[in-house]
Structure formats: structure tokens, C-alpha cells
Amino acid sequence: MIGELGRRSSTALLIHSALIQAVTFLVRPAATYRALELDVPPFALGVLAASYAVFPLLLALPIGGLVDRLGERRLMAIGAAVVLGCSAFLLFWGSSVAALVAGTALLGAGQLACVVGQQAVVANNAASSRLDSAFGYLTFAASLGQALGPLAISVVGGVSVHPNTQAIFILSVGMSLVLFLTTFLISRKVSGRTSKVKAKNAAKGGAIALLKTPGVVRALATSATVLAVVDLTVVYLPALGAERGLTAATVGLMLTVRALFSMVSRIGLGSMSRKLGRMRLLVLSLAISTVALAVAAIPMPAWLLFVVMAFLGLGLGIGQPLTMSWLSAQAPAGQRGRALALRLAGNRVGQVVLPSAIGVVAVGLGAAGVFLASAAAVGGTMLLLRGVRLDD
């Protein structure tokens, strides 16, 4: 994956990427189940969900600055230690709403540090010609972790409506410990590549300066839109299925198909990017996503909707890693960690703003209206790419 680091470091990085997502997608549902055990009011579940996003939104830029100053591996170790502490805290003291909120907030902060560190490893160590391929493998590993976390709940939690959360938290402690130890299998060279020029850039760089860098705002807007549409699909496909009389099992399989094809699209991302060019491939992925979203709004047989979801998965799956490599290429040396953290903060904002805006626009039109509005949003991002050089 990253020739300069060697096979051991590359493998450890991919394991780290999968594990942090698996722990996140294990702990968050477990915290919700624990809250339900405590018979909390509905608004408390909203606070619990929001607590995960608030810390990353507030800490994204400071953490991005830290990765450029302290080094990627050190920040990944700190993030993994925070996640391990969060898992242990929830295991021993997660018996109140306040404790669950605090633990979930810590999880968000630790996850952010790990992810920013992982992405900065790729941005600062992969050859420019290998960026798309490297980010493709990194996001593939992350997607795999997101699938393994919920699977672990079904295995450990049992078959009851309310799973054994204590057993789940014990598992999360074990996985978090492995996550922390895996960090040290990554070569020290990861944090040893910061030159004096990079250090100078890291010290003087800021969010405003980054936003003025050509291409950065376009990459941020494209990334935020794609991720928000992924969330919208997860939320509104069940509603669309209900309107058309599809069973929950069928809708679940459709979401699985979308996720699987997103993973598949990332395996050969490097070769596709080299053949077509990064911007051409990004425009193509956005076009496929736009058409798939618009077509999904049209009544059709269930089997055909499965095909549409497959194409949607391919389109949306390509967008995230390509915006990572695009942003890494545009950001000045020494500020890539901060740029990638800014991207994550922009994603969080997009996940709040875009669904709210589309919900208002599509009011009265049902779930099909949401898919049409989402198609318009993704199609609109293609206008942002006008004038961008194909070799950027």
C-alpha cells in the first residue's frame, strides 16, 4: 500500500483503520442499548447521539494542528489510548445517562485523533501517484470495520431484544487494547518525515490560510455532500421501502448491497484513477450517484432497485477517498493533517446542514422527494469541479 513504510507498517495501518471503526460501531449502539436499559426519556437519546459529534467538531482543527506538530503515530497512540479509556470507563461506570454521554464524547474525540492520524500517514508518506490507491485501501479497511462492529453485537449480545451490554463493553476494551498496541507496529519513520520547511508551514498555517488554498473549499464541499447523502440514503431508504410495501429485510439487504459495492469500488481505485485521471473519475462517480439517486425516486420492481443501489454504492464509495487524495495534494506540506481534520469538521457540518435543508425542500414529496433533492445536491457539486485541472 505505502511502499516507503513497508508491508508491516501498511498492514498495521489498515488494521488500525478497521479496528477504530469496529470499536466505534460497537460502542455507540451498546451505549444506546445501555441507555434504554436505564429507561431514559427520548430526548436523552438525542443528547447521547449528539455528544459523539460535538467533540470532533470542536476539536477537529486543534487535533489537525497537533498531528502536524507531534507526528502521526504519536497522535494515533493518544487517540487509541482515549478510546481504550472510554471503553473501560463505560464498562465500570457507564450506569447513568451523564456517564454514557461523557463516554460517547470521549469516543468521538479519540476516534477523530485516530482517523486524522491515519489519513495523515497516507498523505505524508504515499507517493503522489499512489495517493488514490492508498486512500482507497484505507477507506476499504474503515468500511470493513464499520461492518464488523455491528456484527460483533449480534454475536456477543445474544438474541434478546436488549443485548448484554456488559459483555459488549468487555469486548470493546479488548479490541481497544489491540488498537492501542497496533499503533506501535507502524514504523517510527511515519513521524520522522517532517522537514524544517514542513515544520515552519505547520507553525504558521491556519484554517483561513488553508481555505484560501486553491481547490481546498471545492474538495471540502464535495466530501461533505457525498457523506451527507450516504447518511440520507441510510435514513430514507427504509421510508421509501415502506411507501412501496417492501419488507424491512429487503430494505436491509439493499443497504448491504450499497455498502458492499462501495467497498468494492475502493479496491481498484488506484488503477481506475491512473487510467481516467482523478478529476475525471470523481466527476464520473458523482454523475453515477446523481443518476442513481434520481432513478431511485421512480417506482420500480424491487430487483431493479437492488441494481440502482449497487450503482449508488459504486458512485458514493469512490467520492470519499478521492476527495482525501485531492485535498492532500492541494494542502501545503506540513499542513496536511490540519487540512484532513478540516475535511472531517466540514463533513460533520454537512451531515447536519444538508439533511435539514433537503428535508425542508422535499417536504410533502415523501421519501422519493428526498432522493430527488439529494440527486440535485450531488449533481450541483459537479459544478464545483469546473475549471479544476484534471491532473490536480
Short mmCIF file of C-alpha atoms in Angstrom, two decimals:
data_model
loop_
_atom_site.label_atom_id
_atom_site.label_comp_id
_atom_site.label_asym_id
_atom_site.label_seq_id
_atom_site.Cartn_x
_atom_site.Cartn_y
_atom_site.Cartn_z
CA MET A 1 0.00 0.00 0.00
CA ILE A 2 2.64 2.54 1.07
CA GLY A 3 5.96 1.36 -0.28
CA GLU A 4 8.03 3.80 1.76
CA LEU A 5 6.79 2.29 5.04
CA GLY A 6 6.98 -1.39 4.23
CA ARG A 7 4.46 -4.19 4.42
CA ARG A 8 4.35 -4.41 8.24
CA SER A 9 3.55 -0.74 8.72
CA SER A 10 1.00 -0.73 5.90
CA THR A 11 -0.76 -3.80 7.31
CA ALA A 12 -0.77 -2.32 10.82
CA LEU A 13 -2.25 0.92 9.47
CA LEU A 14 -5.09 -0.95 7.74
CA ILE A 15 -5.78 -2.98 10.90
CA HIS A 16 -5.78 0.23 12.92
CA SER A 17 -8.27 1.78 10.47
CA ALA A 18 -10.60 -1.23 10.65
CA LEU A 19 -10.36 -1.53 14.45
CA ILE A 20 -11.17 2.09 15.29
CA GLN A 21 -14.30 1.90 13.14
CA ALA A 22 -15.27 -1.51 14.56
CA VAL A 23 -14.92 -0.22 18.13
CA THR A 24 -16.91 2.92 17.28
CA PHE A 25 -19.73 0.96 15.64
CA LEU A 26 -19.68 -1.43 18.60
CA VAL A 27 -19.67 1.10 21.45
CA ARG A 28 -22.19 3.60 20.08
CA PRO A 29 -25.07 1.10 19.69
CA ALA A 30 -24.09 -0.51 23.02
CA ALA A 31 -24.34 2.89 24.71
CA THR A 32 -27.82 3.32 23.23
CA TYR A 33 -28.88 -0.13 24.48
CA ARG A 34 -27.48 0.71 27.93
CA ALA A 35 -29.48 3.97 27.91
CA LEU A 36 -32.62 2.00 27.05
CA GLU A 37 -31.87 -0.31 29.98
CA LEU A 38 -31.88 2.79 32.17
CA ASP A 39 -35.30 3.73 30.72
CA VAL A 40 -34.16 7.23 29.71
CA PRO A 41 -36.55 9.71 28.04
CA PRO A 42 -36.37 10.01 24.24
CA PHE A 43 -34.61 13.41 24.31
CA ALA A 44 -31.71 11.83 26.22
CA LEU A 45 -31.02 9.53 23.27
CA GLY A 46 -30.71 12.62 21.09
CA VAL A 47 -28.21 14.14 23.52
CA LEU A 48 -26.29 10.86 23.52
CA ALA A 49 -26.12 10.84 19.71
CA ALA A 50 -25.10 14.50 19.53
CA SER A 51 -22.35 14.11 22.14
CA TYR A 52 -20.37 11.95 19.72
CA ALA A 53 -20.34 14.67 17.05
CA VAL A 54 -19.83 17.75 19.23
CA PHE A 55 -16.30 17.00 20.42
CA PRO A 56 -14.97 16.17 16.94
CA LEU A 57 -16.50 19.35 15.56
CA LEU A 58 -14.86 21.47 18.28
CA LEU A 59 -11.54 19.62 18.34
CA ALA A 60 -11.01 18.90 14.63
CA LEU A 61 -8.73 21.85 13.85
CA PRO A 62 -6.68 21.68 17.09
CA ILE A 63 -6.13 17.95 16.53
CA GLY A 64 -5.18 18.62 12.91
CA GLY A 65 -2.54 21.06 14.14
CA LEU A 66 -1.28 18.51 16.67
CA VAL A 67 -0.74 15.81 14.07
CA ASP A 68 1.40 18.21 12.03
CA ARG A 69 3.46 19.10 15.12
CA LEU A 70 3.62 15.85 17.14
CA GLY A 71 3.58 13.33 14.30
CA GLU A 72 1.02 10.88 13.06
CA ARG A 73 1.93 7.81 15.08
CA ARG A 74 2.01 9.69 18.37
CA LEU A 75 -1.44 11.20 17.77
CA MET A 76 -2.83 7.79 16.76
CA ALA A 77 -1.47 6.35 20.02
CA ILE A 78 -3.09 9.16 22.01
CA GLY A 79 -6.40 8.63 20.21
CA ALA A 80 -6.29 4.87 20.78
CA ALA A 81 -5.50 5.44 24.48
CA VAL A 82 -8.53 7.75 24.76
CA VAL A 83 -10.75 5.11 23.10
CA LEU A 84 -9.38 2.44 25.46
CA GLY A 85 -10.07 4.69 28.45
CA CYS A 86 -13.58 5.36 27.12
CA SER A 87 -14.33 1.63 26.79
CA ALA A 88 -13.05 0.93 30.31
CA PHE A 89 -14.99 3.90 31.70
CA LEU A 90 -18.24 2.67 30.16
CA LEU A 91 -17.56 -0.87 31.37
CA PHE A 92 -17.08 0.10 35.02
CA TRP A 93 -19.02 3.37 35.37
CA GLY A 94 -21.45 3.57 32.43
CA SER A 95 -24.55 3.25 34.59
CA SER A 96 -26.03 6.74 34.19
CA VAL A 97 -27.02 8.99 31.32
CA ALA A 98 -24.31 11.50 32.25
CA ALA A 99 -21.64 8.78 32.20
CA LEU A 100 -22.86 7.47 28.83
CA VAL A 101 -22.79 10.98 27.35
CA ALA A 102 -19.27 11.61 28.70
CA GLY A 103 -18.03 8.24 27.43
CA THR A 104 -19.54 8.77 23.99
CA ALA A 105 -17.98 12.24 23.77
CA LEU A 106 -14.58 10.76 24.64
CA LEU A 107 -15.09 8.10 21.99
CA GLY A 108 -15.72 10.82 19.39
CA ALA A 109 -12.54 12.66 20.35
CA GLY A 110 -10.41 9.50 20.31
CA GLN A 111 -11.86 8.31 17.03
CA LEU A 112 -11.14 11.69 15.44
CA ALA A 113 -7.49 11.62 16.57
CA CYS A 114 -7.04 8.10 15.18
CA VAL A 115 -8.68 8.86 11.84
CA VAL A 116 -6.81 12.14 11.30
CA GLY A 117 -3.55 10.39 12.16
CA GLN A 118 -4.28 7.51 9.77
CA GLN A 119 -5.16 9.81 6.89
CA ALA A 120 -2.09 11.98 7.55
CA VAL A 121 0.11 8.85 7.41
CA VAL A 122 -1.14 8.24 3.89
CA ALA A 123 -1.00 11.90 2.85
CA ASN A 124 2.57 12.41 4.10
CA ASN A 125 4.09 9.06 3.14
CA ALA A 126 2.44 7.78 -0.03
CA ALA A 127 3.89 8.83 -3.36
CA SER A 128 1.69 11.34 -5.18
CA SER A 129 0.97 8.77 -7.90
CA ARG A 130 -0.24 6.32 -5.23
CA LEU A 131 -2.47 8.62 -3.18
CA ASP A 132 -5.76 7.48 -4.71
CA SER A 133 -4.87 3.81 -4.31
CA ALA A 134 -3.62 4.28 -0.72
CA PHE A 135 -6.73 6.18 0.38
CA GLY A 136 -8.86 3.59 -1.39
CA TYR A 137 -7.37 0.79 0.71
CA LEU A 138 -7.59 2.88 3.88
CA THR A 139 -11.29 3.61 3.39
CA PHE A 140 -11.92 -0.02 2.40
CA ALA A 141 -10.48 -1.09 5.77
CA ALA A 142 -12.64 1.52 7.52
CA SER A 143 -15.76 0.22 5.77
CA LEU A 144 -14.86 -3.31 6.81
CA GLY A 145 -14.60 -2.17 10.42
CA GLN A 146 -17.99 -0.50 10.20
CA ALA A 147 -19.46 -3.85 9.15
CA LEU A 148 -17.62 -5.88 11.81
CA GLY A 149 -18.73 -3.70 14.75
CA PRO A 150 -22.49 -4.35 14.40
CA LEU A 151 -21.74 -8.00 13.59
CA ALA A 152 -19.91 -8.31 16.93
CA ILE A 153 -23.02 -7.00 18.70
CA SER A 154 -25.14 -9.76 17.18
CA VAL A 155 -22.56 -12.40 18.19
CA VAL A 156 -21.80 -11.20 21.73
CA GLY A 157 -25.07 -9.51 22.56
CA GLY A 158 -27.22 -12.58 22.21
CA VAL A 159 -30.64 -12.98 20.61
CA SER A 160 -32.64 -10.94 23.11
CA VAL A 161 -34.17 -7.58 22.25
CA HIS A 162 -31.83 -5.91 24.77
CA PRO A 163 -28.34 -7.42 24.41
CA ASN A 164 -25.87 -7.98 27.23
CA THR A 165 -24.18 -4.57 27.16
CA GLN A 166 -21.65 -5.51 29.83
CA ALA A 167 -20.30 -8.26 27.57
CA ILE A 168 -20.18 -5.84 24.66
CA PHE A 169 -18.19 -3.29 26.67
CA ILE A 170 -15.76 -6.04 27.75
CA LEU A 171 -15.22 -6.86 24.08
CA SER A 172 -14.71 -3.17 23.27
CA VAL A 173 -11.98 -2.94 25.95
CA GLY A 174 -10.18 -5.90 24.39
CA MET A 175 -10.47 -4.51 20.87
CA SER A 176 -9.34 -1.06 22.05
CA LEU A 177 -6.28 -2.58 23.68
CA VAL A 178 -5.37 -4.30 20.41
CA LEU A 179 -5.96 -0.96 18.64
CA PHE A 180 -3.54 0.79 21.01
CA LEU A 181 -0.84 -1.88 20.63
CA THR A 182 -1.21 -1.96 16.85
CA THR A 183 -0.12 1.68 16.72
CA PHE A 184 3.41 0.68 17.71
CA LEU A 185 3.73 -1.74 14.81
CA ILE A 186 3.75 1.26 12.49
CA SER A 187 7.27 2.44 11.71
CA ARG A 188 8.76 5.42 13.53
CA LYS A 189 9.55 6.80 10.08
CA VAL A 190 5.91 7.88 9.90
CA SER A 191 6.63 10.71 12.32
CA GLY A 192 10.14 11.31 11.16
CA ARG A 193 9.45 12.89 7.79
CA THR A 194 8.71 16.43 8.94
CA SER A 195 11.34 18.72 7.43
CA LYS A 196 12.17 22.21 8.61
CA VAL A 197 10.07 23.62 5.80
CA LYS A 198 7.10 21.45 6.82
CA ALA A 199 7.52 22.39 10.46
CA LYS A 200 7.56 26.06 9.52
CA ASN A 201 4.39 25.64 7.46
CA ALA A 202 2.71 23.75 10.31
CA ALA A 203 3.51 26.54 12.74
CA LYS A 204 2.19 29.36 10.59
CA GLY A 205 -0.72 27.58 8.91
CA GLY A 206 -4.32 28.12 9.96
CA ALA A 207 -7.84 27.34 8.83
CA ILE A 208 -8.24 30.63 6.94
CA ALA A 209 -4.97 30.14 5.09
CA LEU A 210 -5.96 26.60 4.17
CA LEU A 211 -9.36 27.69 2.90
CA LYS A 212 -7.60 30.18 0.61
CA THR A 213 -5.51 27.39 -0.91
CA PRO A 214 -6.81 26.69 -4.45
CA GLY A 215 -9.11 23.67 -4.59
CA VAL A 216 -9.48 23.18 -0.83
CA VAL A 217 -13.01 24.63 -0.50
CA ARG A 218 -14.20 22.62 -3.51
CA ALA A 219 -12.79 19.40 -2.07
CA LEU A 220 -14.37 20.10 1.34
CA ALA A 221 -17.80 20.85 -0.17
CA THR A 222 -17.71 17.73 -2.37
CA SER A 223 -16.68 15.49 0.53
CA ALA A 224 -19.36 16.90 2.87
CA THR A 225 -22.09 16.48 0.24
CA VAL A 226 -21.19 12.87 -0.56
CA LEU A 227 -21.06 11.83 3.10
CA ALA A 228 -24.34 13.59 3.90
CA VAL A 229 -26.05 11.79 1.02
CA VAL A 230 -24.76 8.46 2.34
CA ASP A 231 -26.46 9.27 5.66
CA LEU A 232 -29.65 10.35 3.90
CA THR A 233 -29.76 7.06 2.00
CA VAL A 234 -29.46 5.07 5.22
CA VAL A 235 -32.29 7.09 6.80
CA TYR A 236 -34.69 7.47 3.88
CA LEU A 237 -34.35 4.17 2.01
CA PRO A 238 -36.42 2.44 4.73
CA ALA A 239 -39.04 5.18 4.31
CA LEU A 240 -39.01 4.71 0.55
CA GLY A 241 -39.34 0.95 1.02
CA ALA A 242 -42.28 1.40 3.40
CA GLU A 243 -44.05 3.62 0.86
CA ARG A 244 -43.64 0.88 -1.76
CA GLY A 245 -44.55 -2.04 0.51
CA LEU A 246 -41.06 -3.54 0.73
CA THR A 247 -40.21 -5.61 3.80
CA ALA A 248 -37.61 -4.48 6.31
CA ALA A 249 -35.45 -7.47 5.38
CA THR A 250 -35.49 -6.41 1.72
CA VAL A 251 -34.51 -2.83 2.58
CA GLY A 252 -31.76 -4.11 4.84
CA LEU A 253 -30.36 -6.19 2.00
CA MET A 254 -30.47 -3.14 -0.28
CA LEU A 255 -28.44 -1.12 2.23
CA THR A 256 -25.99 -4.02 2.47
CA VAL A 257 -25.65 -4.12 -1.31
CA ARG A 258 -24.93 -0.38 -1.37
CA ALA A 259 -22.26 -0.74 1.32
CA LEU A 260 -20.64 -3.78 -0.33
CA PHE A 261 -20.38 -2.07 -3.72
CA SER A 262 -18.85 0.98 -2.02
CA MET A 263 -16.18 -1.31 -0.61
CA VAL A 264 -15.63 -2.97 -4.00
CA SER A 265 -15.20 0.40 -5.71
CA ARG A 266 -12.28 1.24 -3.41
CA ILE A 267 -10.21 -1.87 -4.13
CA GLY A 268 -9.27 -0.91 -7.68
CA LEU A 269 -9.39 2.83 -7.13
CA GLY A 270 -5.70 3.41 -7.88
CA SER A 271 -5.76 1.73 -11.28
CA MET A 272 -9.02 3.45 -12.25
CA SER A 273 -7.60 6.82 -11.24
CA ARG A 274 -4.43 6.27 -13.25
CA LYS A 275 -6.45 5.31 -16.35
CA LEU A 276 -9.05 8.08 -16.20
CA GLY A 277 -7.41 10.78 -14.09
CA ARG A 278 -8.52 11.79 -10.61
CA MET A 279 -10.92 14.57 -11.63
CA ARG A 280 -12.48 12.60 -14.48
CA LEU A 281 -13.07 9.66 -12.12
CA LEU A 282 -14.51 11.95 -9.45
CA VAL A 283 -16.90 13.57 -11.94
CA LEU A 284 -17.89 10.13 -13.23
CA SER A 285 -18.60 8.89 -9.69
CA LEU A 286 -20.72 11.96 -8.95
CA ALA A 287 -22.61 11.53 -12.22
CA ILE A 288 -23.34 7.87 -11.43
CA SER A 289 -24.52 8.84 -7.95
CA THR A 290 -26.74 11.61 -9.31
CA VAL A 291 -28.42 9.34 -11.85
CA ALA A 292 -28.87 6.51 -9.32
CA LEU A 293 -30.45 8.83 -6.75
CA ALA A 294 -32.83 10.32 -9.34
CA VAL A 295 -33.80 6.90 -10.73
CA ALA A 296 -34.45 5.55 -7.22
CA ALA A 297 -37.28 8.06 -6.90
CA ILE A 298 -39.11 6.36 -9.79
CA PRO A 299 -41.42 3.43 -8.87
CA MET A 300 -39.83 0.16 -10.00
CA PRO A 301 -39.64 -3.55 -9.15
CA ALA A 302 -37.60 -4.45 -6.09
CA TRP A 303 -34.94 -6.31 -8.13
CA LEU A 304 -34.30 -3.19 -10.21
CA LEU A 305 -33.94 -1.07 -7.08
CA PHE A 306 -31.23 -3.50 -5.94
CA VAL A 307 -29.35 -2.70 -9.17
CA VAL A 308 -29.79 1.02 -8.57
CA MET A 309 -28.41 0.66 -5.03
CA ALA A 310 -25.38 -1.17 -6.41
CA PHE A 311 -24.62 1.71 -8.78
CA LEU A 312 -25.24 4.21 -5.98
CA GLY A 313 -22.74 2.33 -3.80
CA LEU A 314 -20.13 2.44 -6.56
CA GLY A 315 -20.58 6.18 -7.08
CA LEU A 316 -20.64 7.24 -3.44
CA GLY A 317 -17.84 4.84 -2.49
CA ILE A 318 -15.38 6.47 -4.87
CA GLY A 319 -16.12 10.04 -3.75
CA GLN A 320 -14.68 9.91 -0.21
CA PRO A 321 -11.16 8.54 -0.89
CA LEU A 322 -10.76 10.73 -3.98
CA THR A 323 -11.55 13.91 -2.02
CA MET A 324 -8.98 12.80 0.59
CA SER A 325 -6.24 12.43 -2.02
CA TRP A 326 -7.32 15.63 -3.79
CA LEU A 327 -7.18 17.59 -0.54
CA SER A 328 -3.83 16.04 0.40
CA ALA A 329 -2.39 17.07 -2.95
CA GLN A 330 -3.68 20.64 -2.62
CA ALA A 331 -2.65 21.26 1.01
CA PRO A 332 0.85 22.68 1.62
CA ALA A 333 3.47 20.35 3.10
CA GLY A 334 3.28 20.43 6.88
CA GLN A 335 -0.44 21.28 6.90
CA ARG A 336 -1.97 18.08 5.56
CA GLY A 337 -3.06 16.86 8.97
CA ARG A 338 -4.84 20.15 9.59
CA ALA A 339 -6.41 20.02 6.11
CA LEU A 340 -7.72 16.50 6.63
CA ALA A 341 -9.08 17.48 10.05
CA LEU A 342 -10.80 20.45 8.41
CA ARG A 343 -12.36 17.99 5.98
CA LEU A 344 -13.72 15.90 8.86
CA ALA A 345 -15.15 19.02 10.52
CA GLY A 346 -16.76 20.01 7.22
CA ASN A 347 -18.23 16.52 6.93
CA ARG A 348 -19.83 16.88 10.37
CA VAL A 349 -21.34 20.25 9.38
CA GLY A 350 -22.59 18.77 6.12
CA GLN A 351 -24.21 15.87 7.97
CA VAL A 352 -26.26 18.40 9.94
CA VAL A 353 -26.97 21.14 7.38
CA LEU A 354 -27.65 19.22 4.17
CA PRO A 355 -30.18 16.71 5.56
CA SER A 356 -32.04 19.56 7.25
CA ALA A 357 -32.12 21.62 4.05
CA ILE A 358 -33.17 18.69 1.88
CA GLY A 359 -35.84 17.76 4.42
CA VAL A 360 -37.36 21.23 4.07
CA VAL A 361 -37.14 21.25 0.27
CA ALA A 362 -38.64 17.80 -0.07
CA VAL A 363 -41.44 18.32 2.43
CA GLY A 364 -44.71 16.95 1.14
CA LEU A 365 -42.98 14.94 -1.59
CA GLY A 366 -42.22 11.91 0.58
CA ALA A 367 -39.06 9.82 0.51
CA ALA A 368 -38.91 9.99 -3.29
CA GLY A 369 -38.62 13.77 -3.00
CA VAL A 370 -35.65 13.37 -0.67
CA PHE A 371 -33.88 11.19 -3.24
CA LEU A 372 -34.58 13.73 -5.99
CA ALA A 373 -33.29 16.59 -3.83
CA SER A 374 -30.21 14.52 -2.97
CA ALA A 375 -29.61 13.94 -6.68
CA ALA A 376 -29.76 17.70 -7.24
CA ALA A 377 -27.28 18.28 -4.39
CA VAL A 378 -24.76 15.74 -5.70
CA GLY A 379 -25.23 16.95 -9.27
CA GLY A 380 -24.59 20.50 -8.06
CA THR A 381 -21.18 19.51 -6.71
CA MET A 382 -20.09 18.71 -10.26
CA LEU A 383 -20.35 22.43 -10.97
CA LEU A 384 -17.72 22.99 -8.27
CA LEU A 385 -15.27 20.93 -10.33
CA ARG A 386 -15.48 23.17 -13.36
CA GLY A 387 -12.11 24.70 -14.09
CA VAL A 388 -10.20 22.24 -11.89
CA ARG A 389 -7.24 20.79 -13.75
CA LEU A 390 -7.56 17.10 -14.46
CA ASP A 391 -4.10 16.38 -13.04
CA ASP A 392 -4.74 18.15 -9.68
#
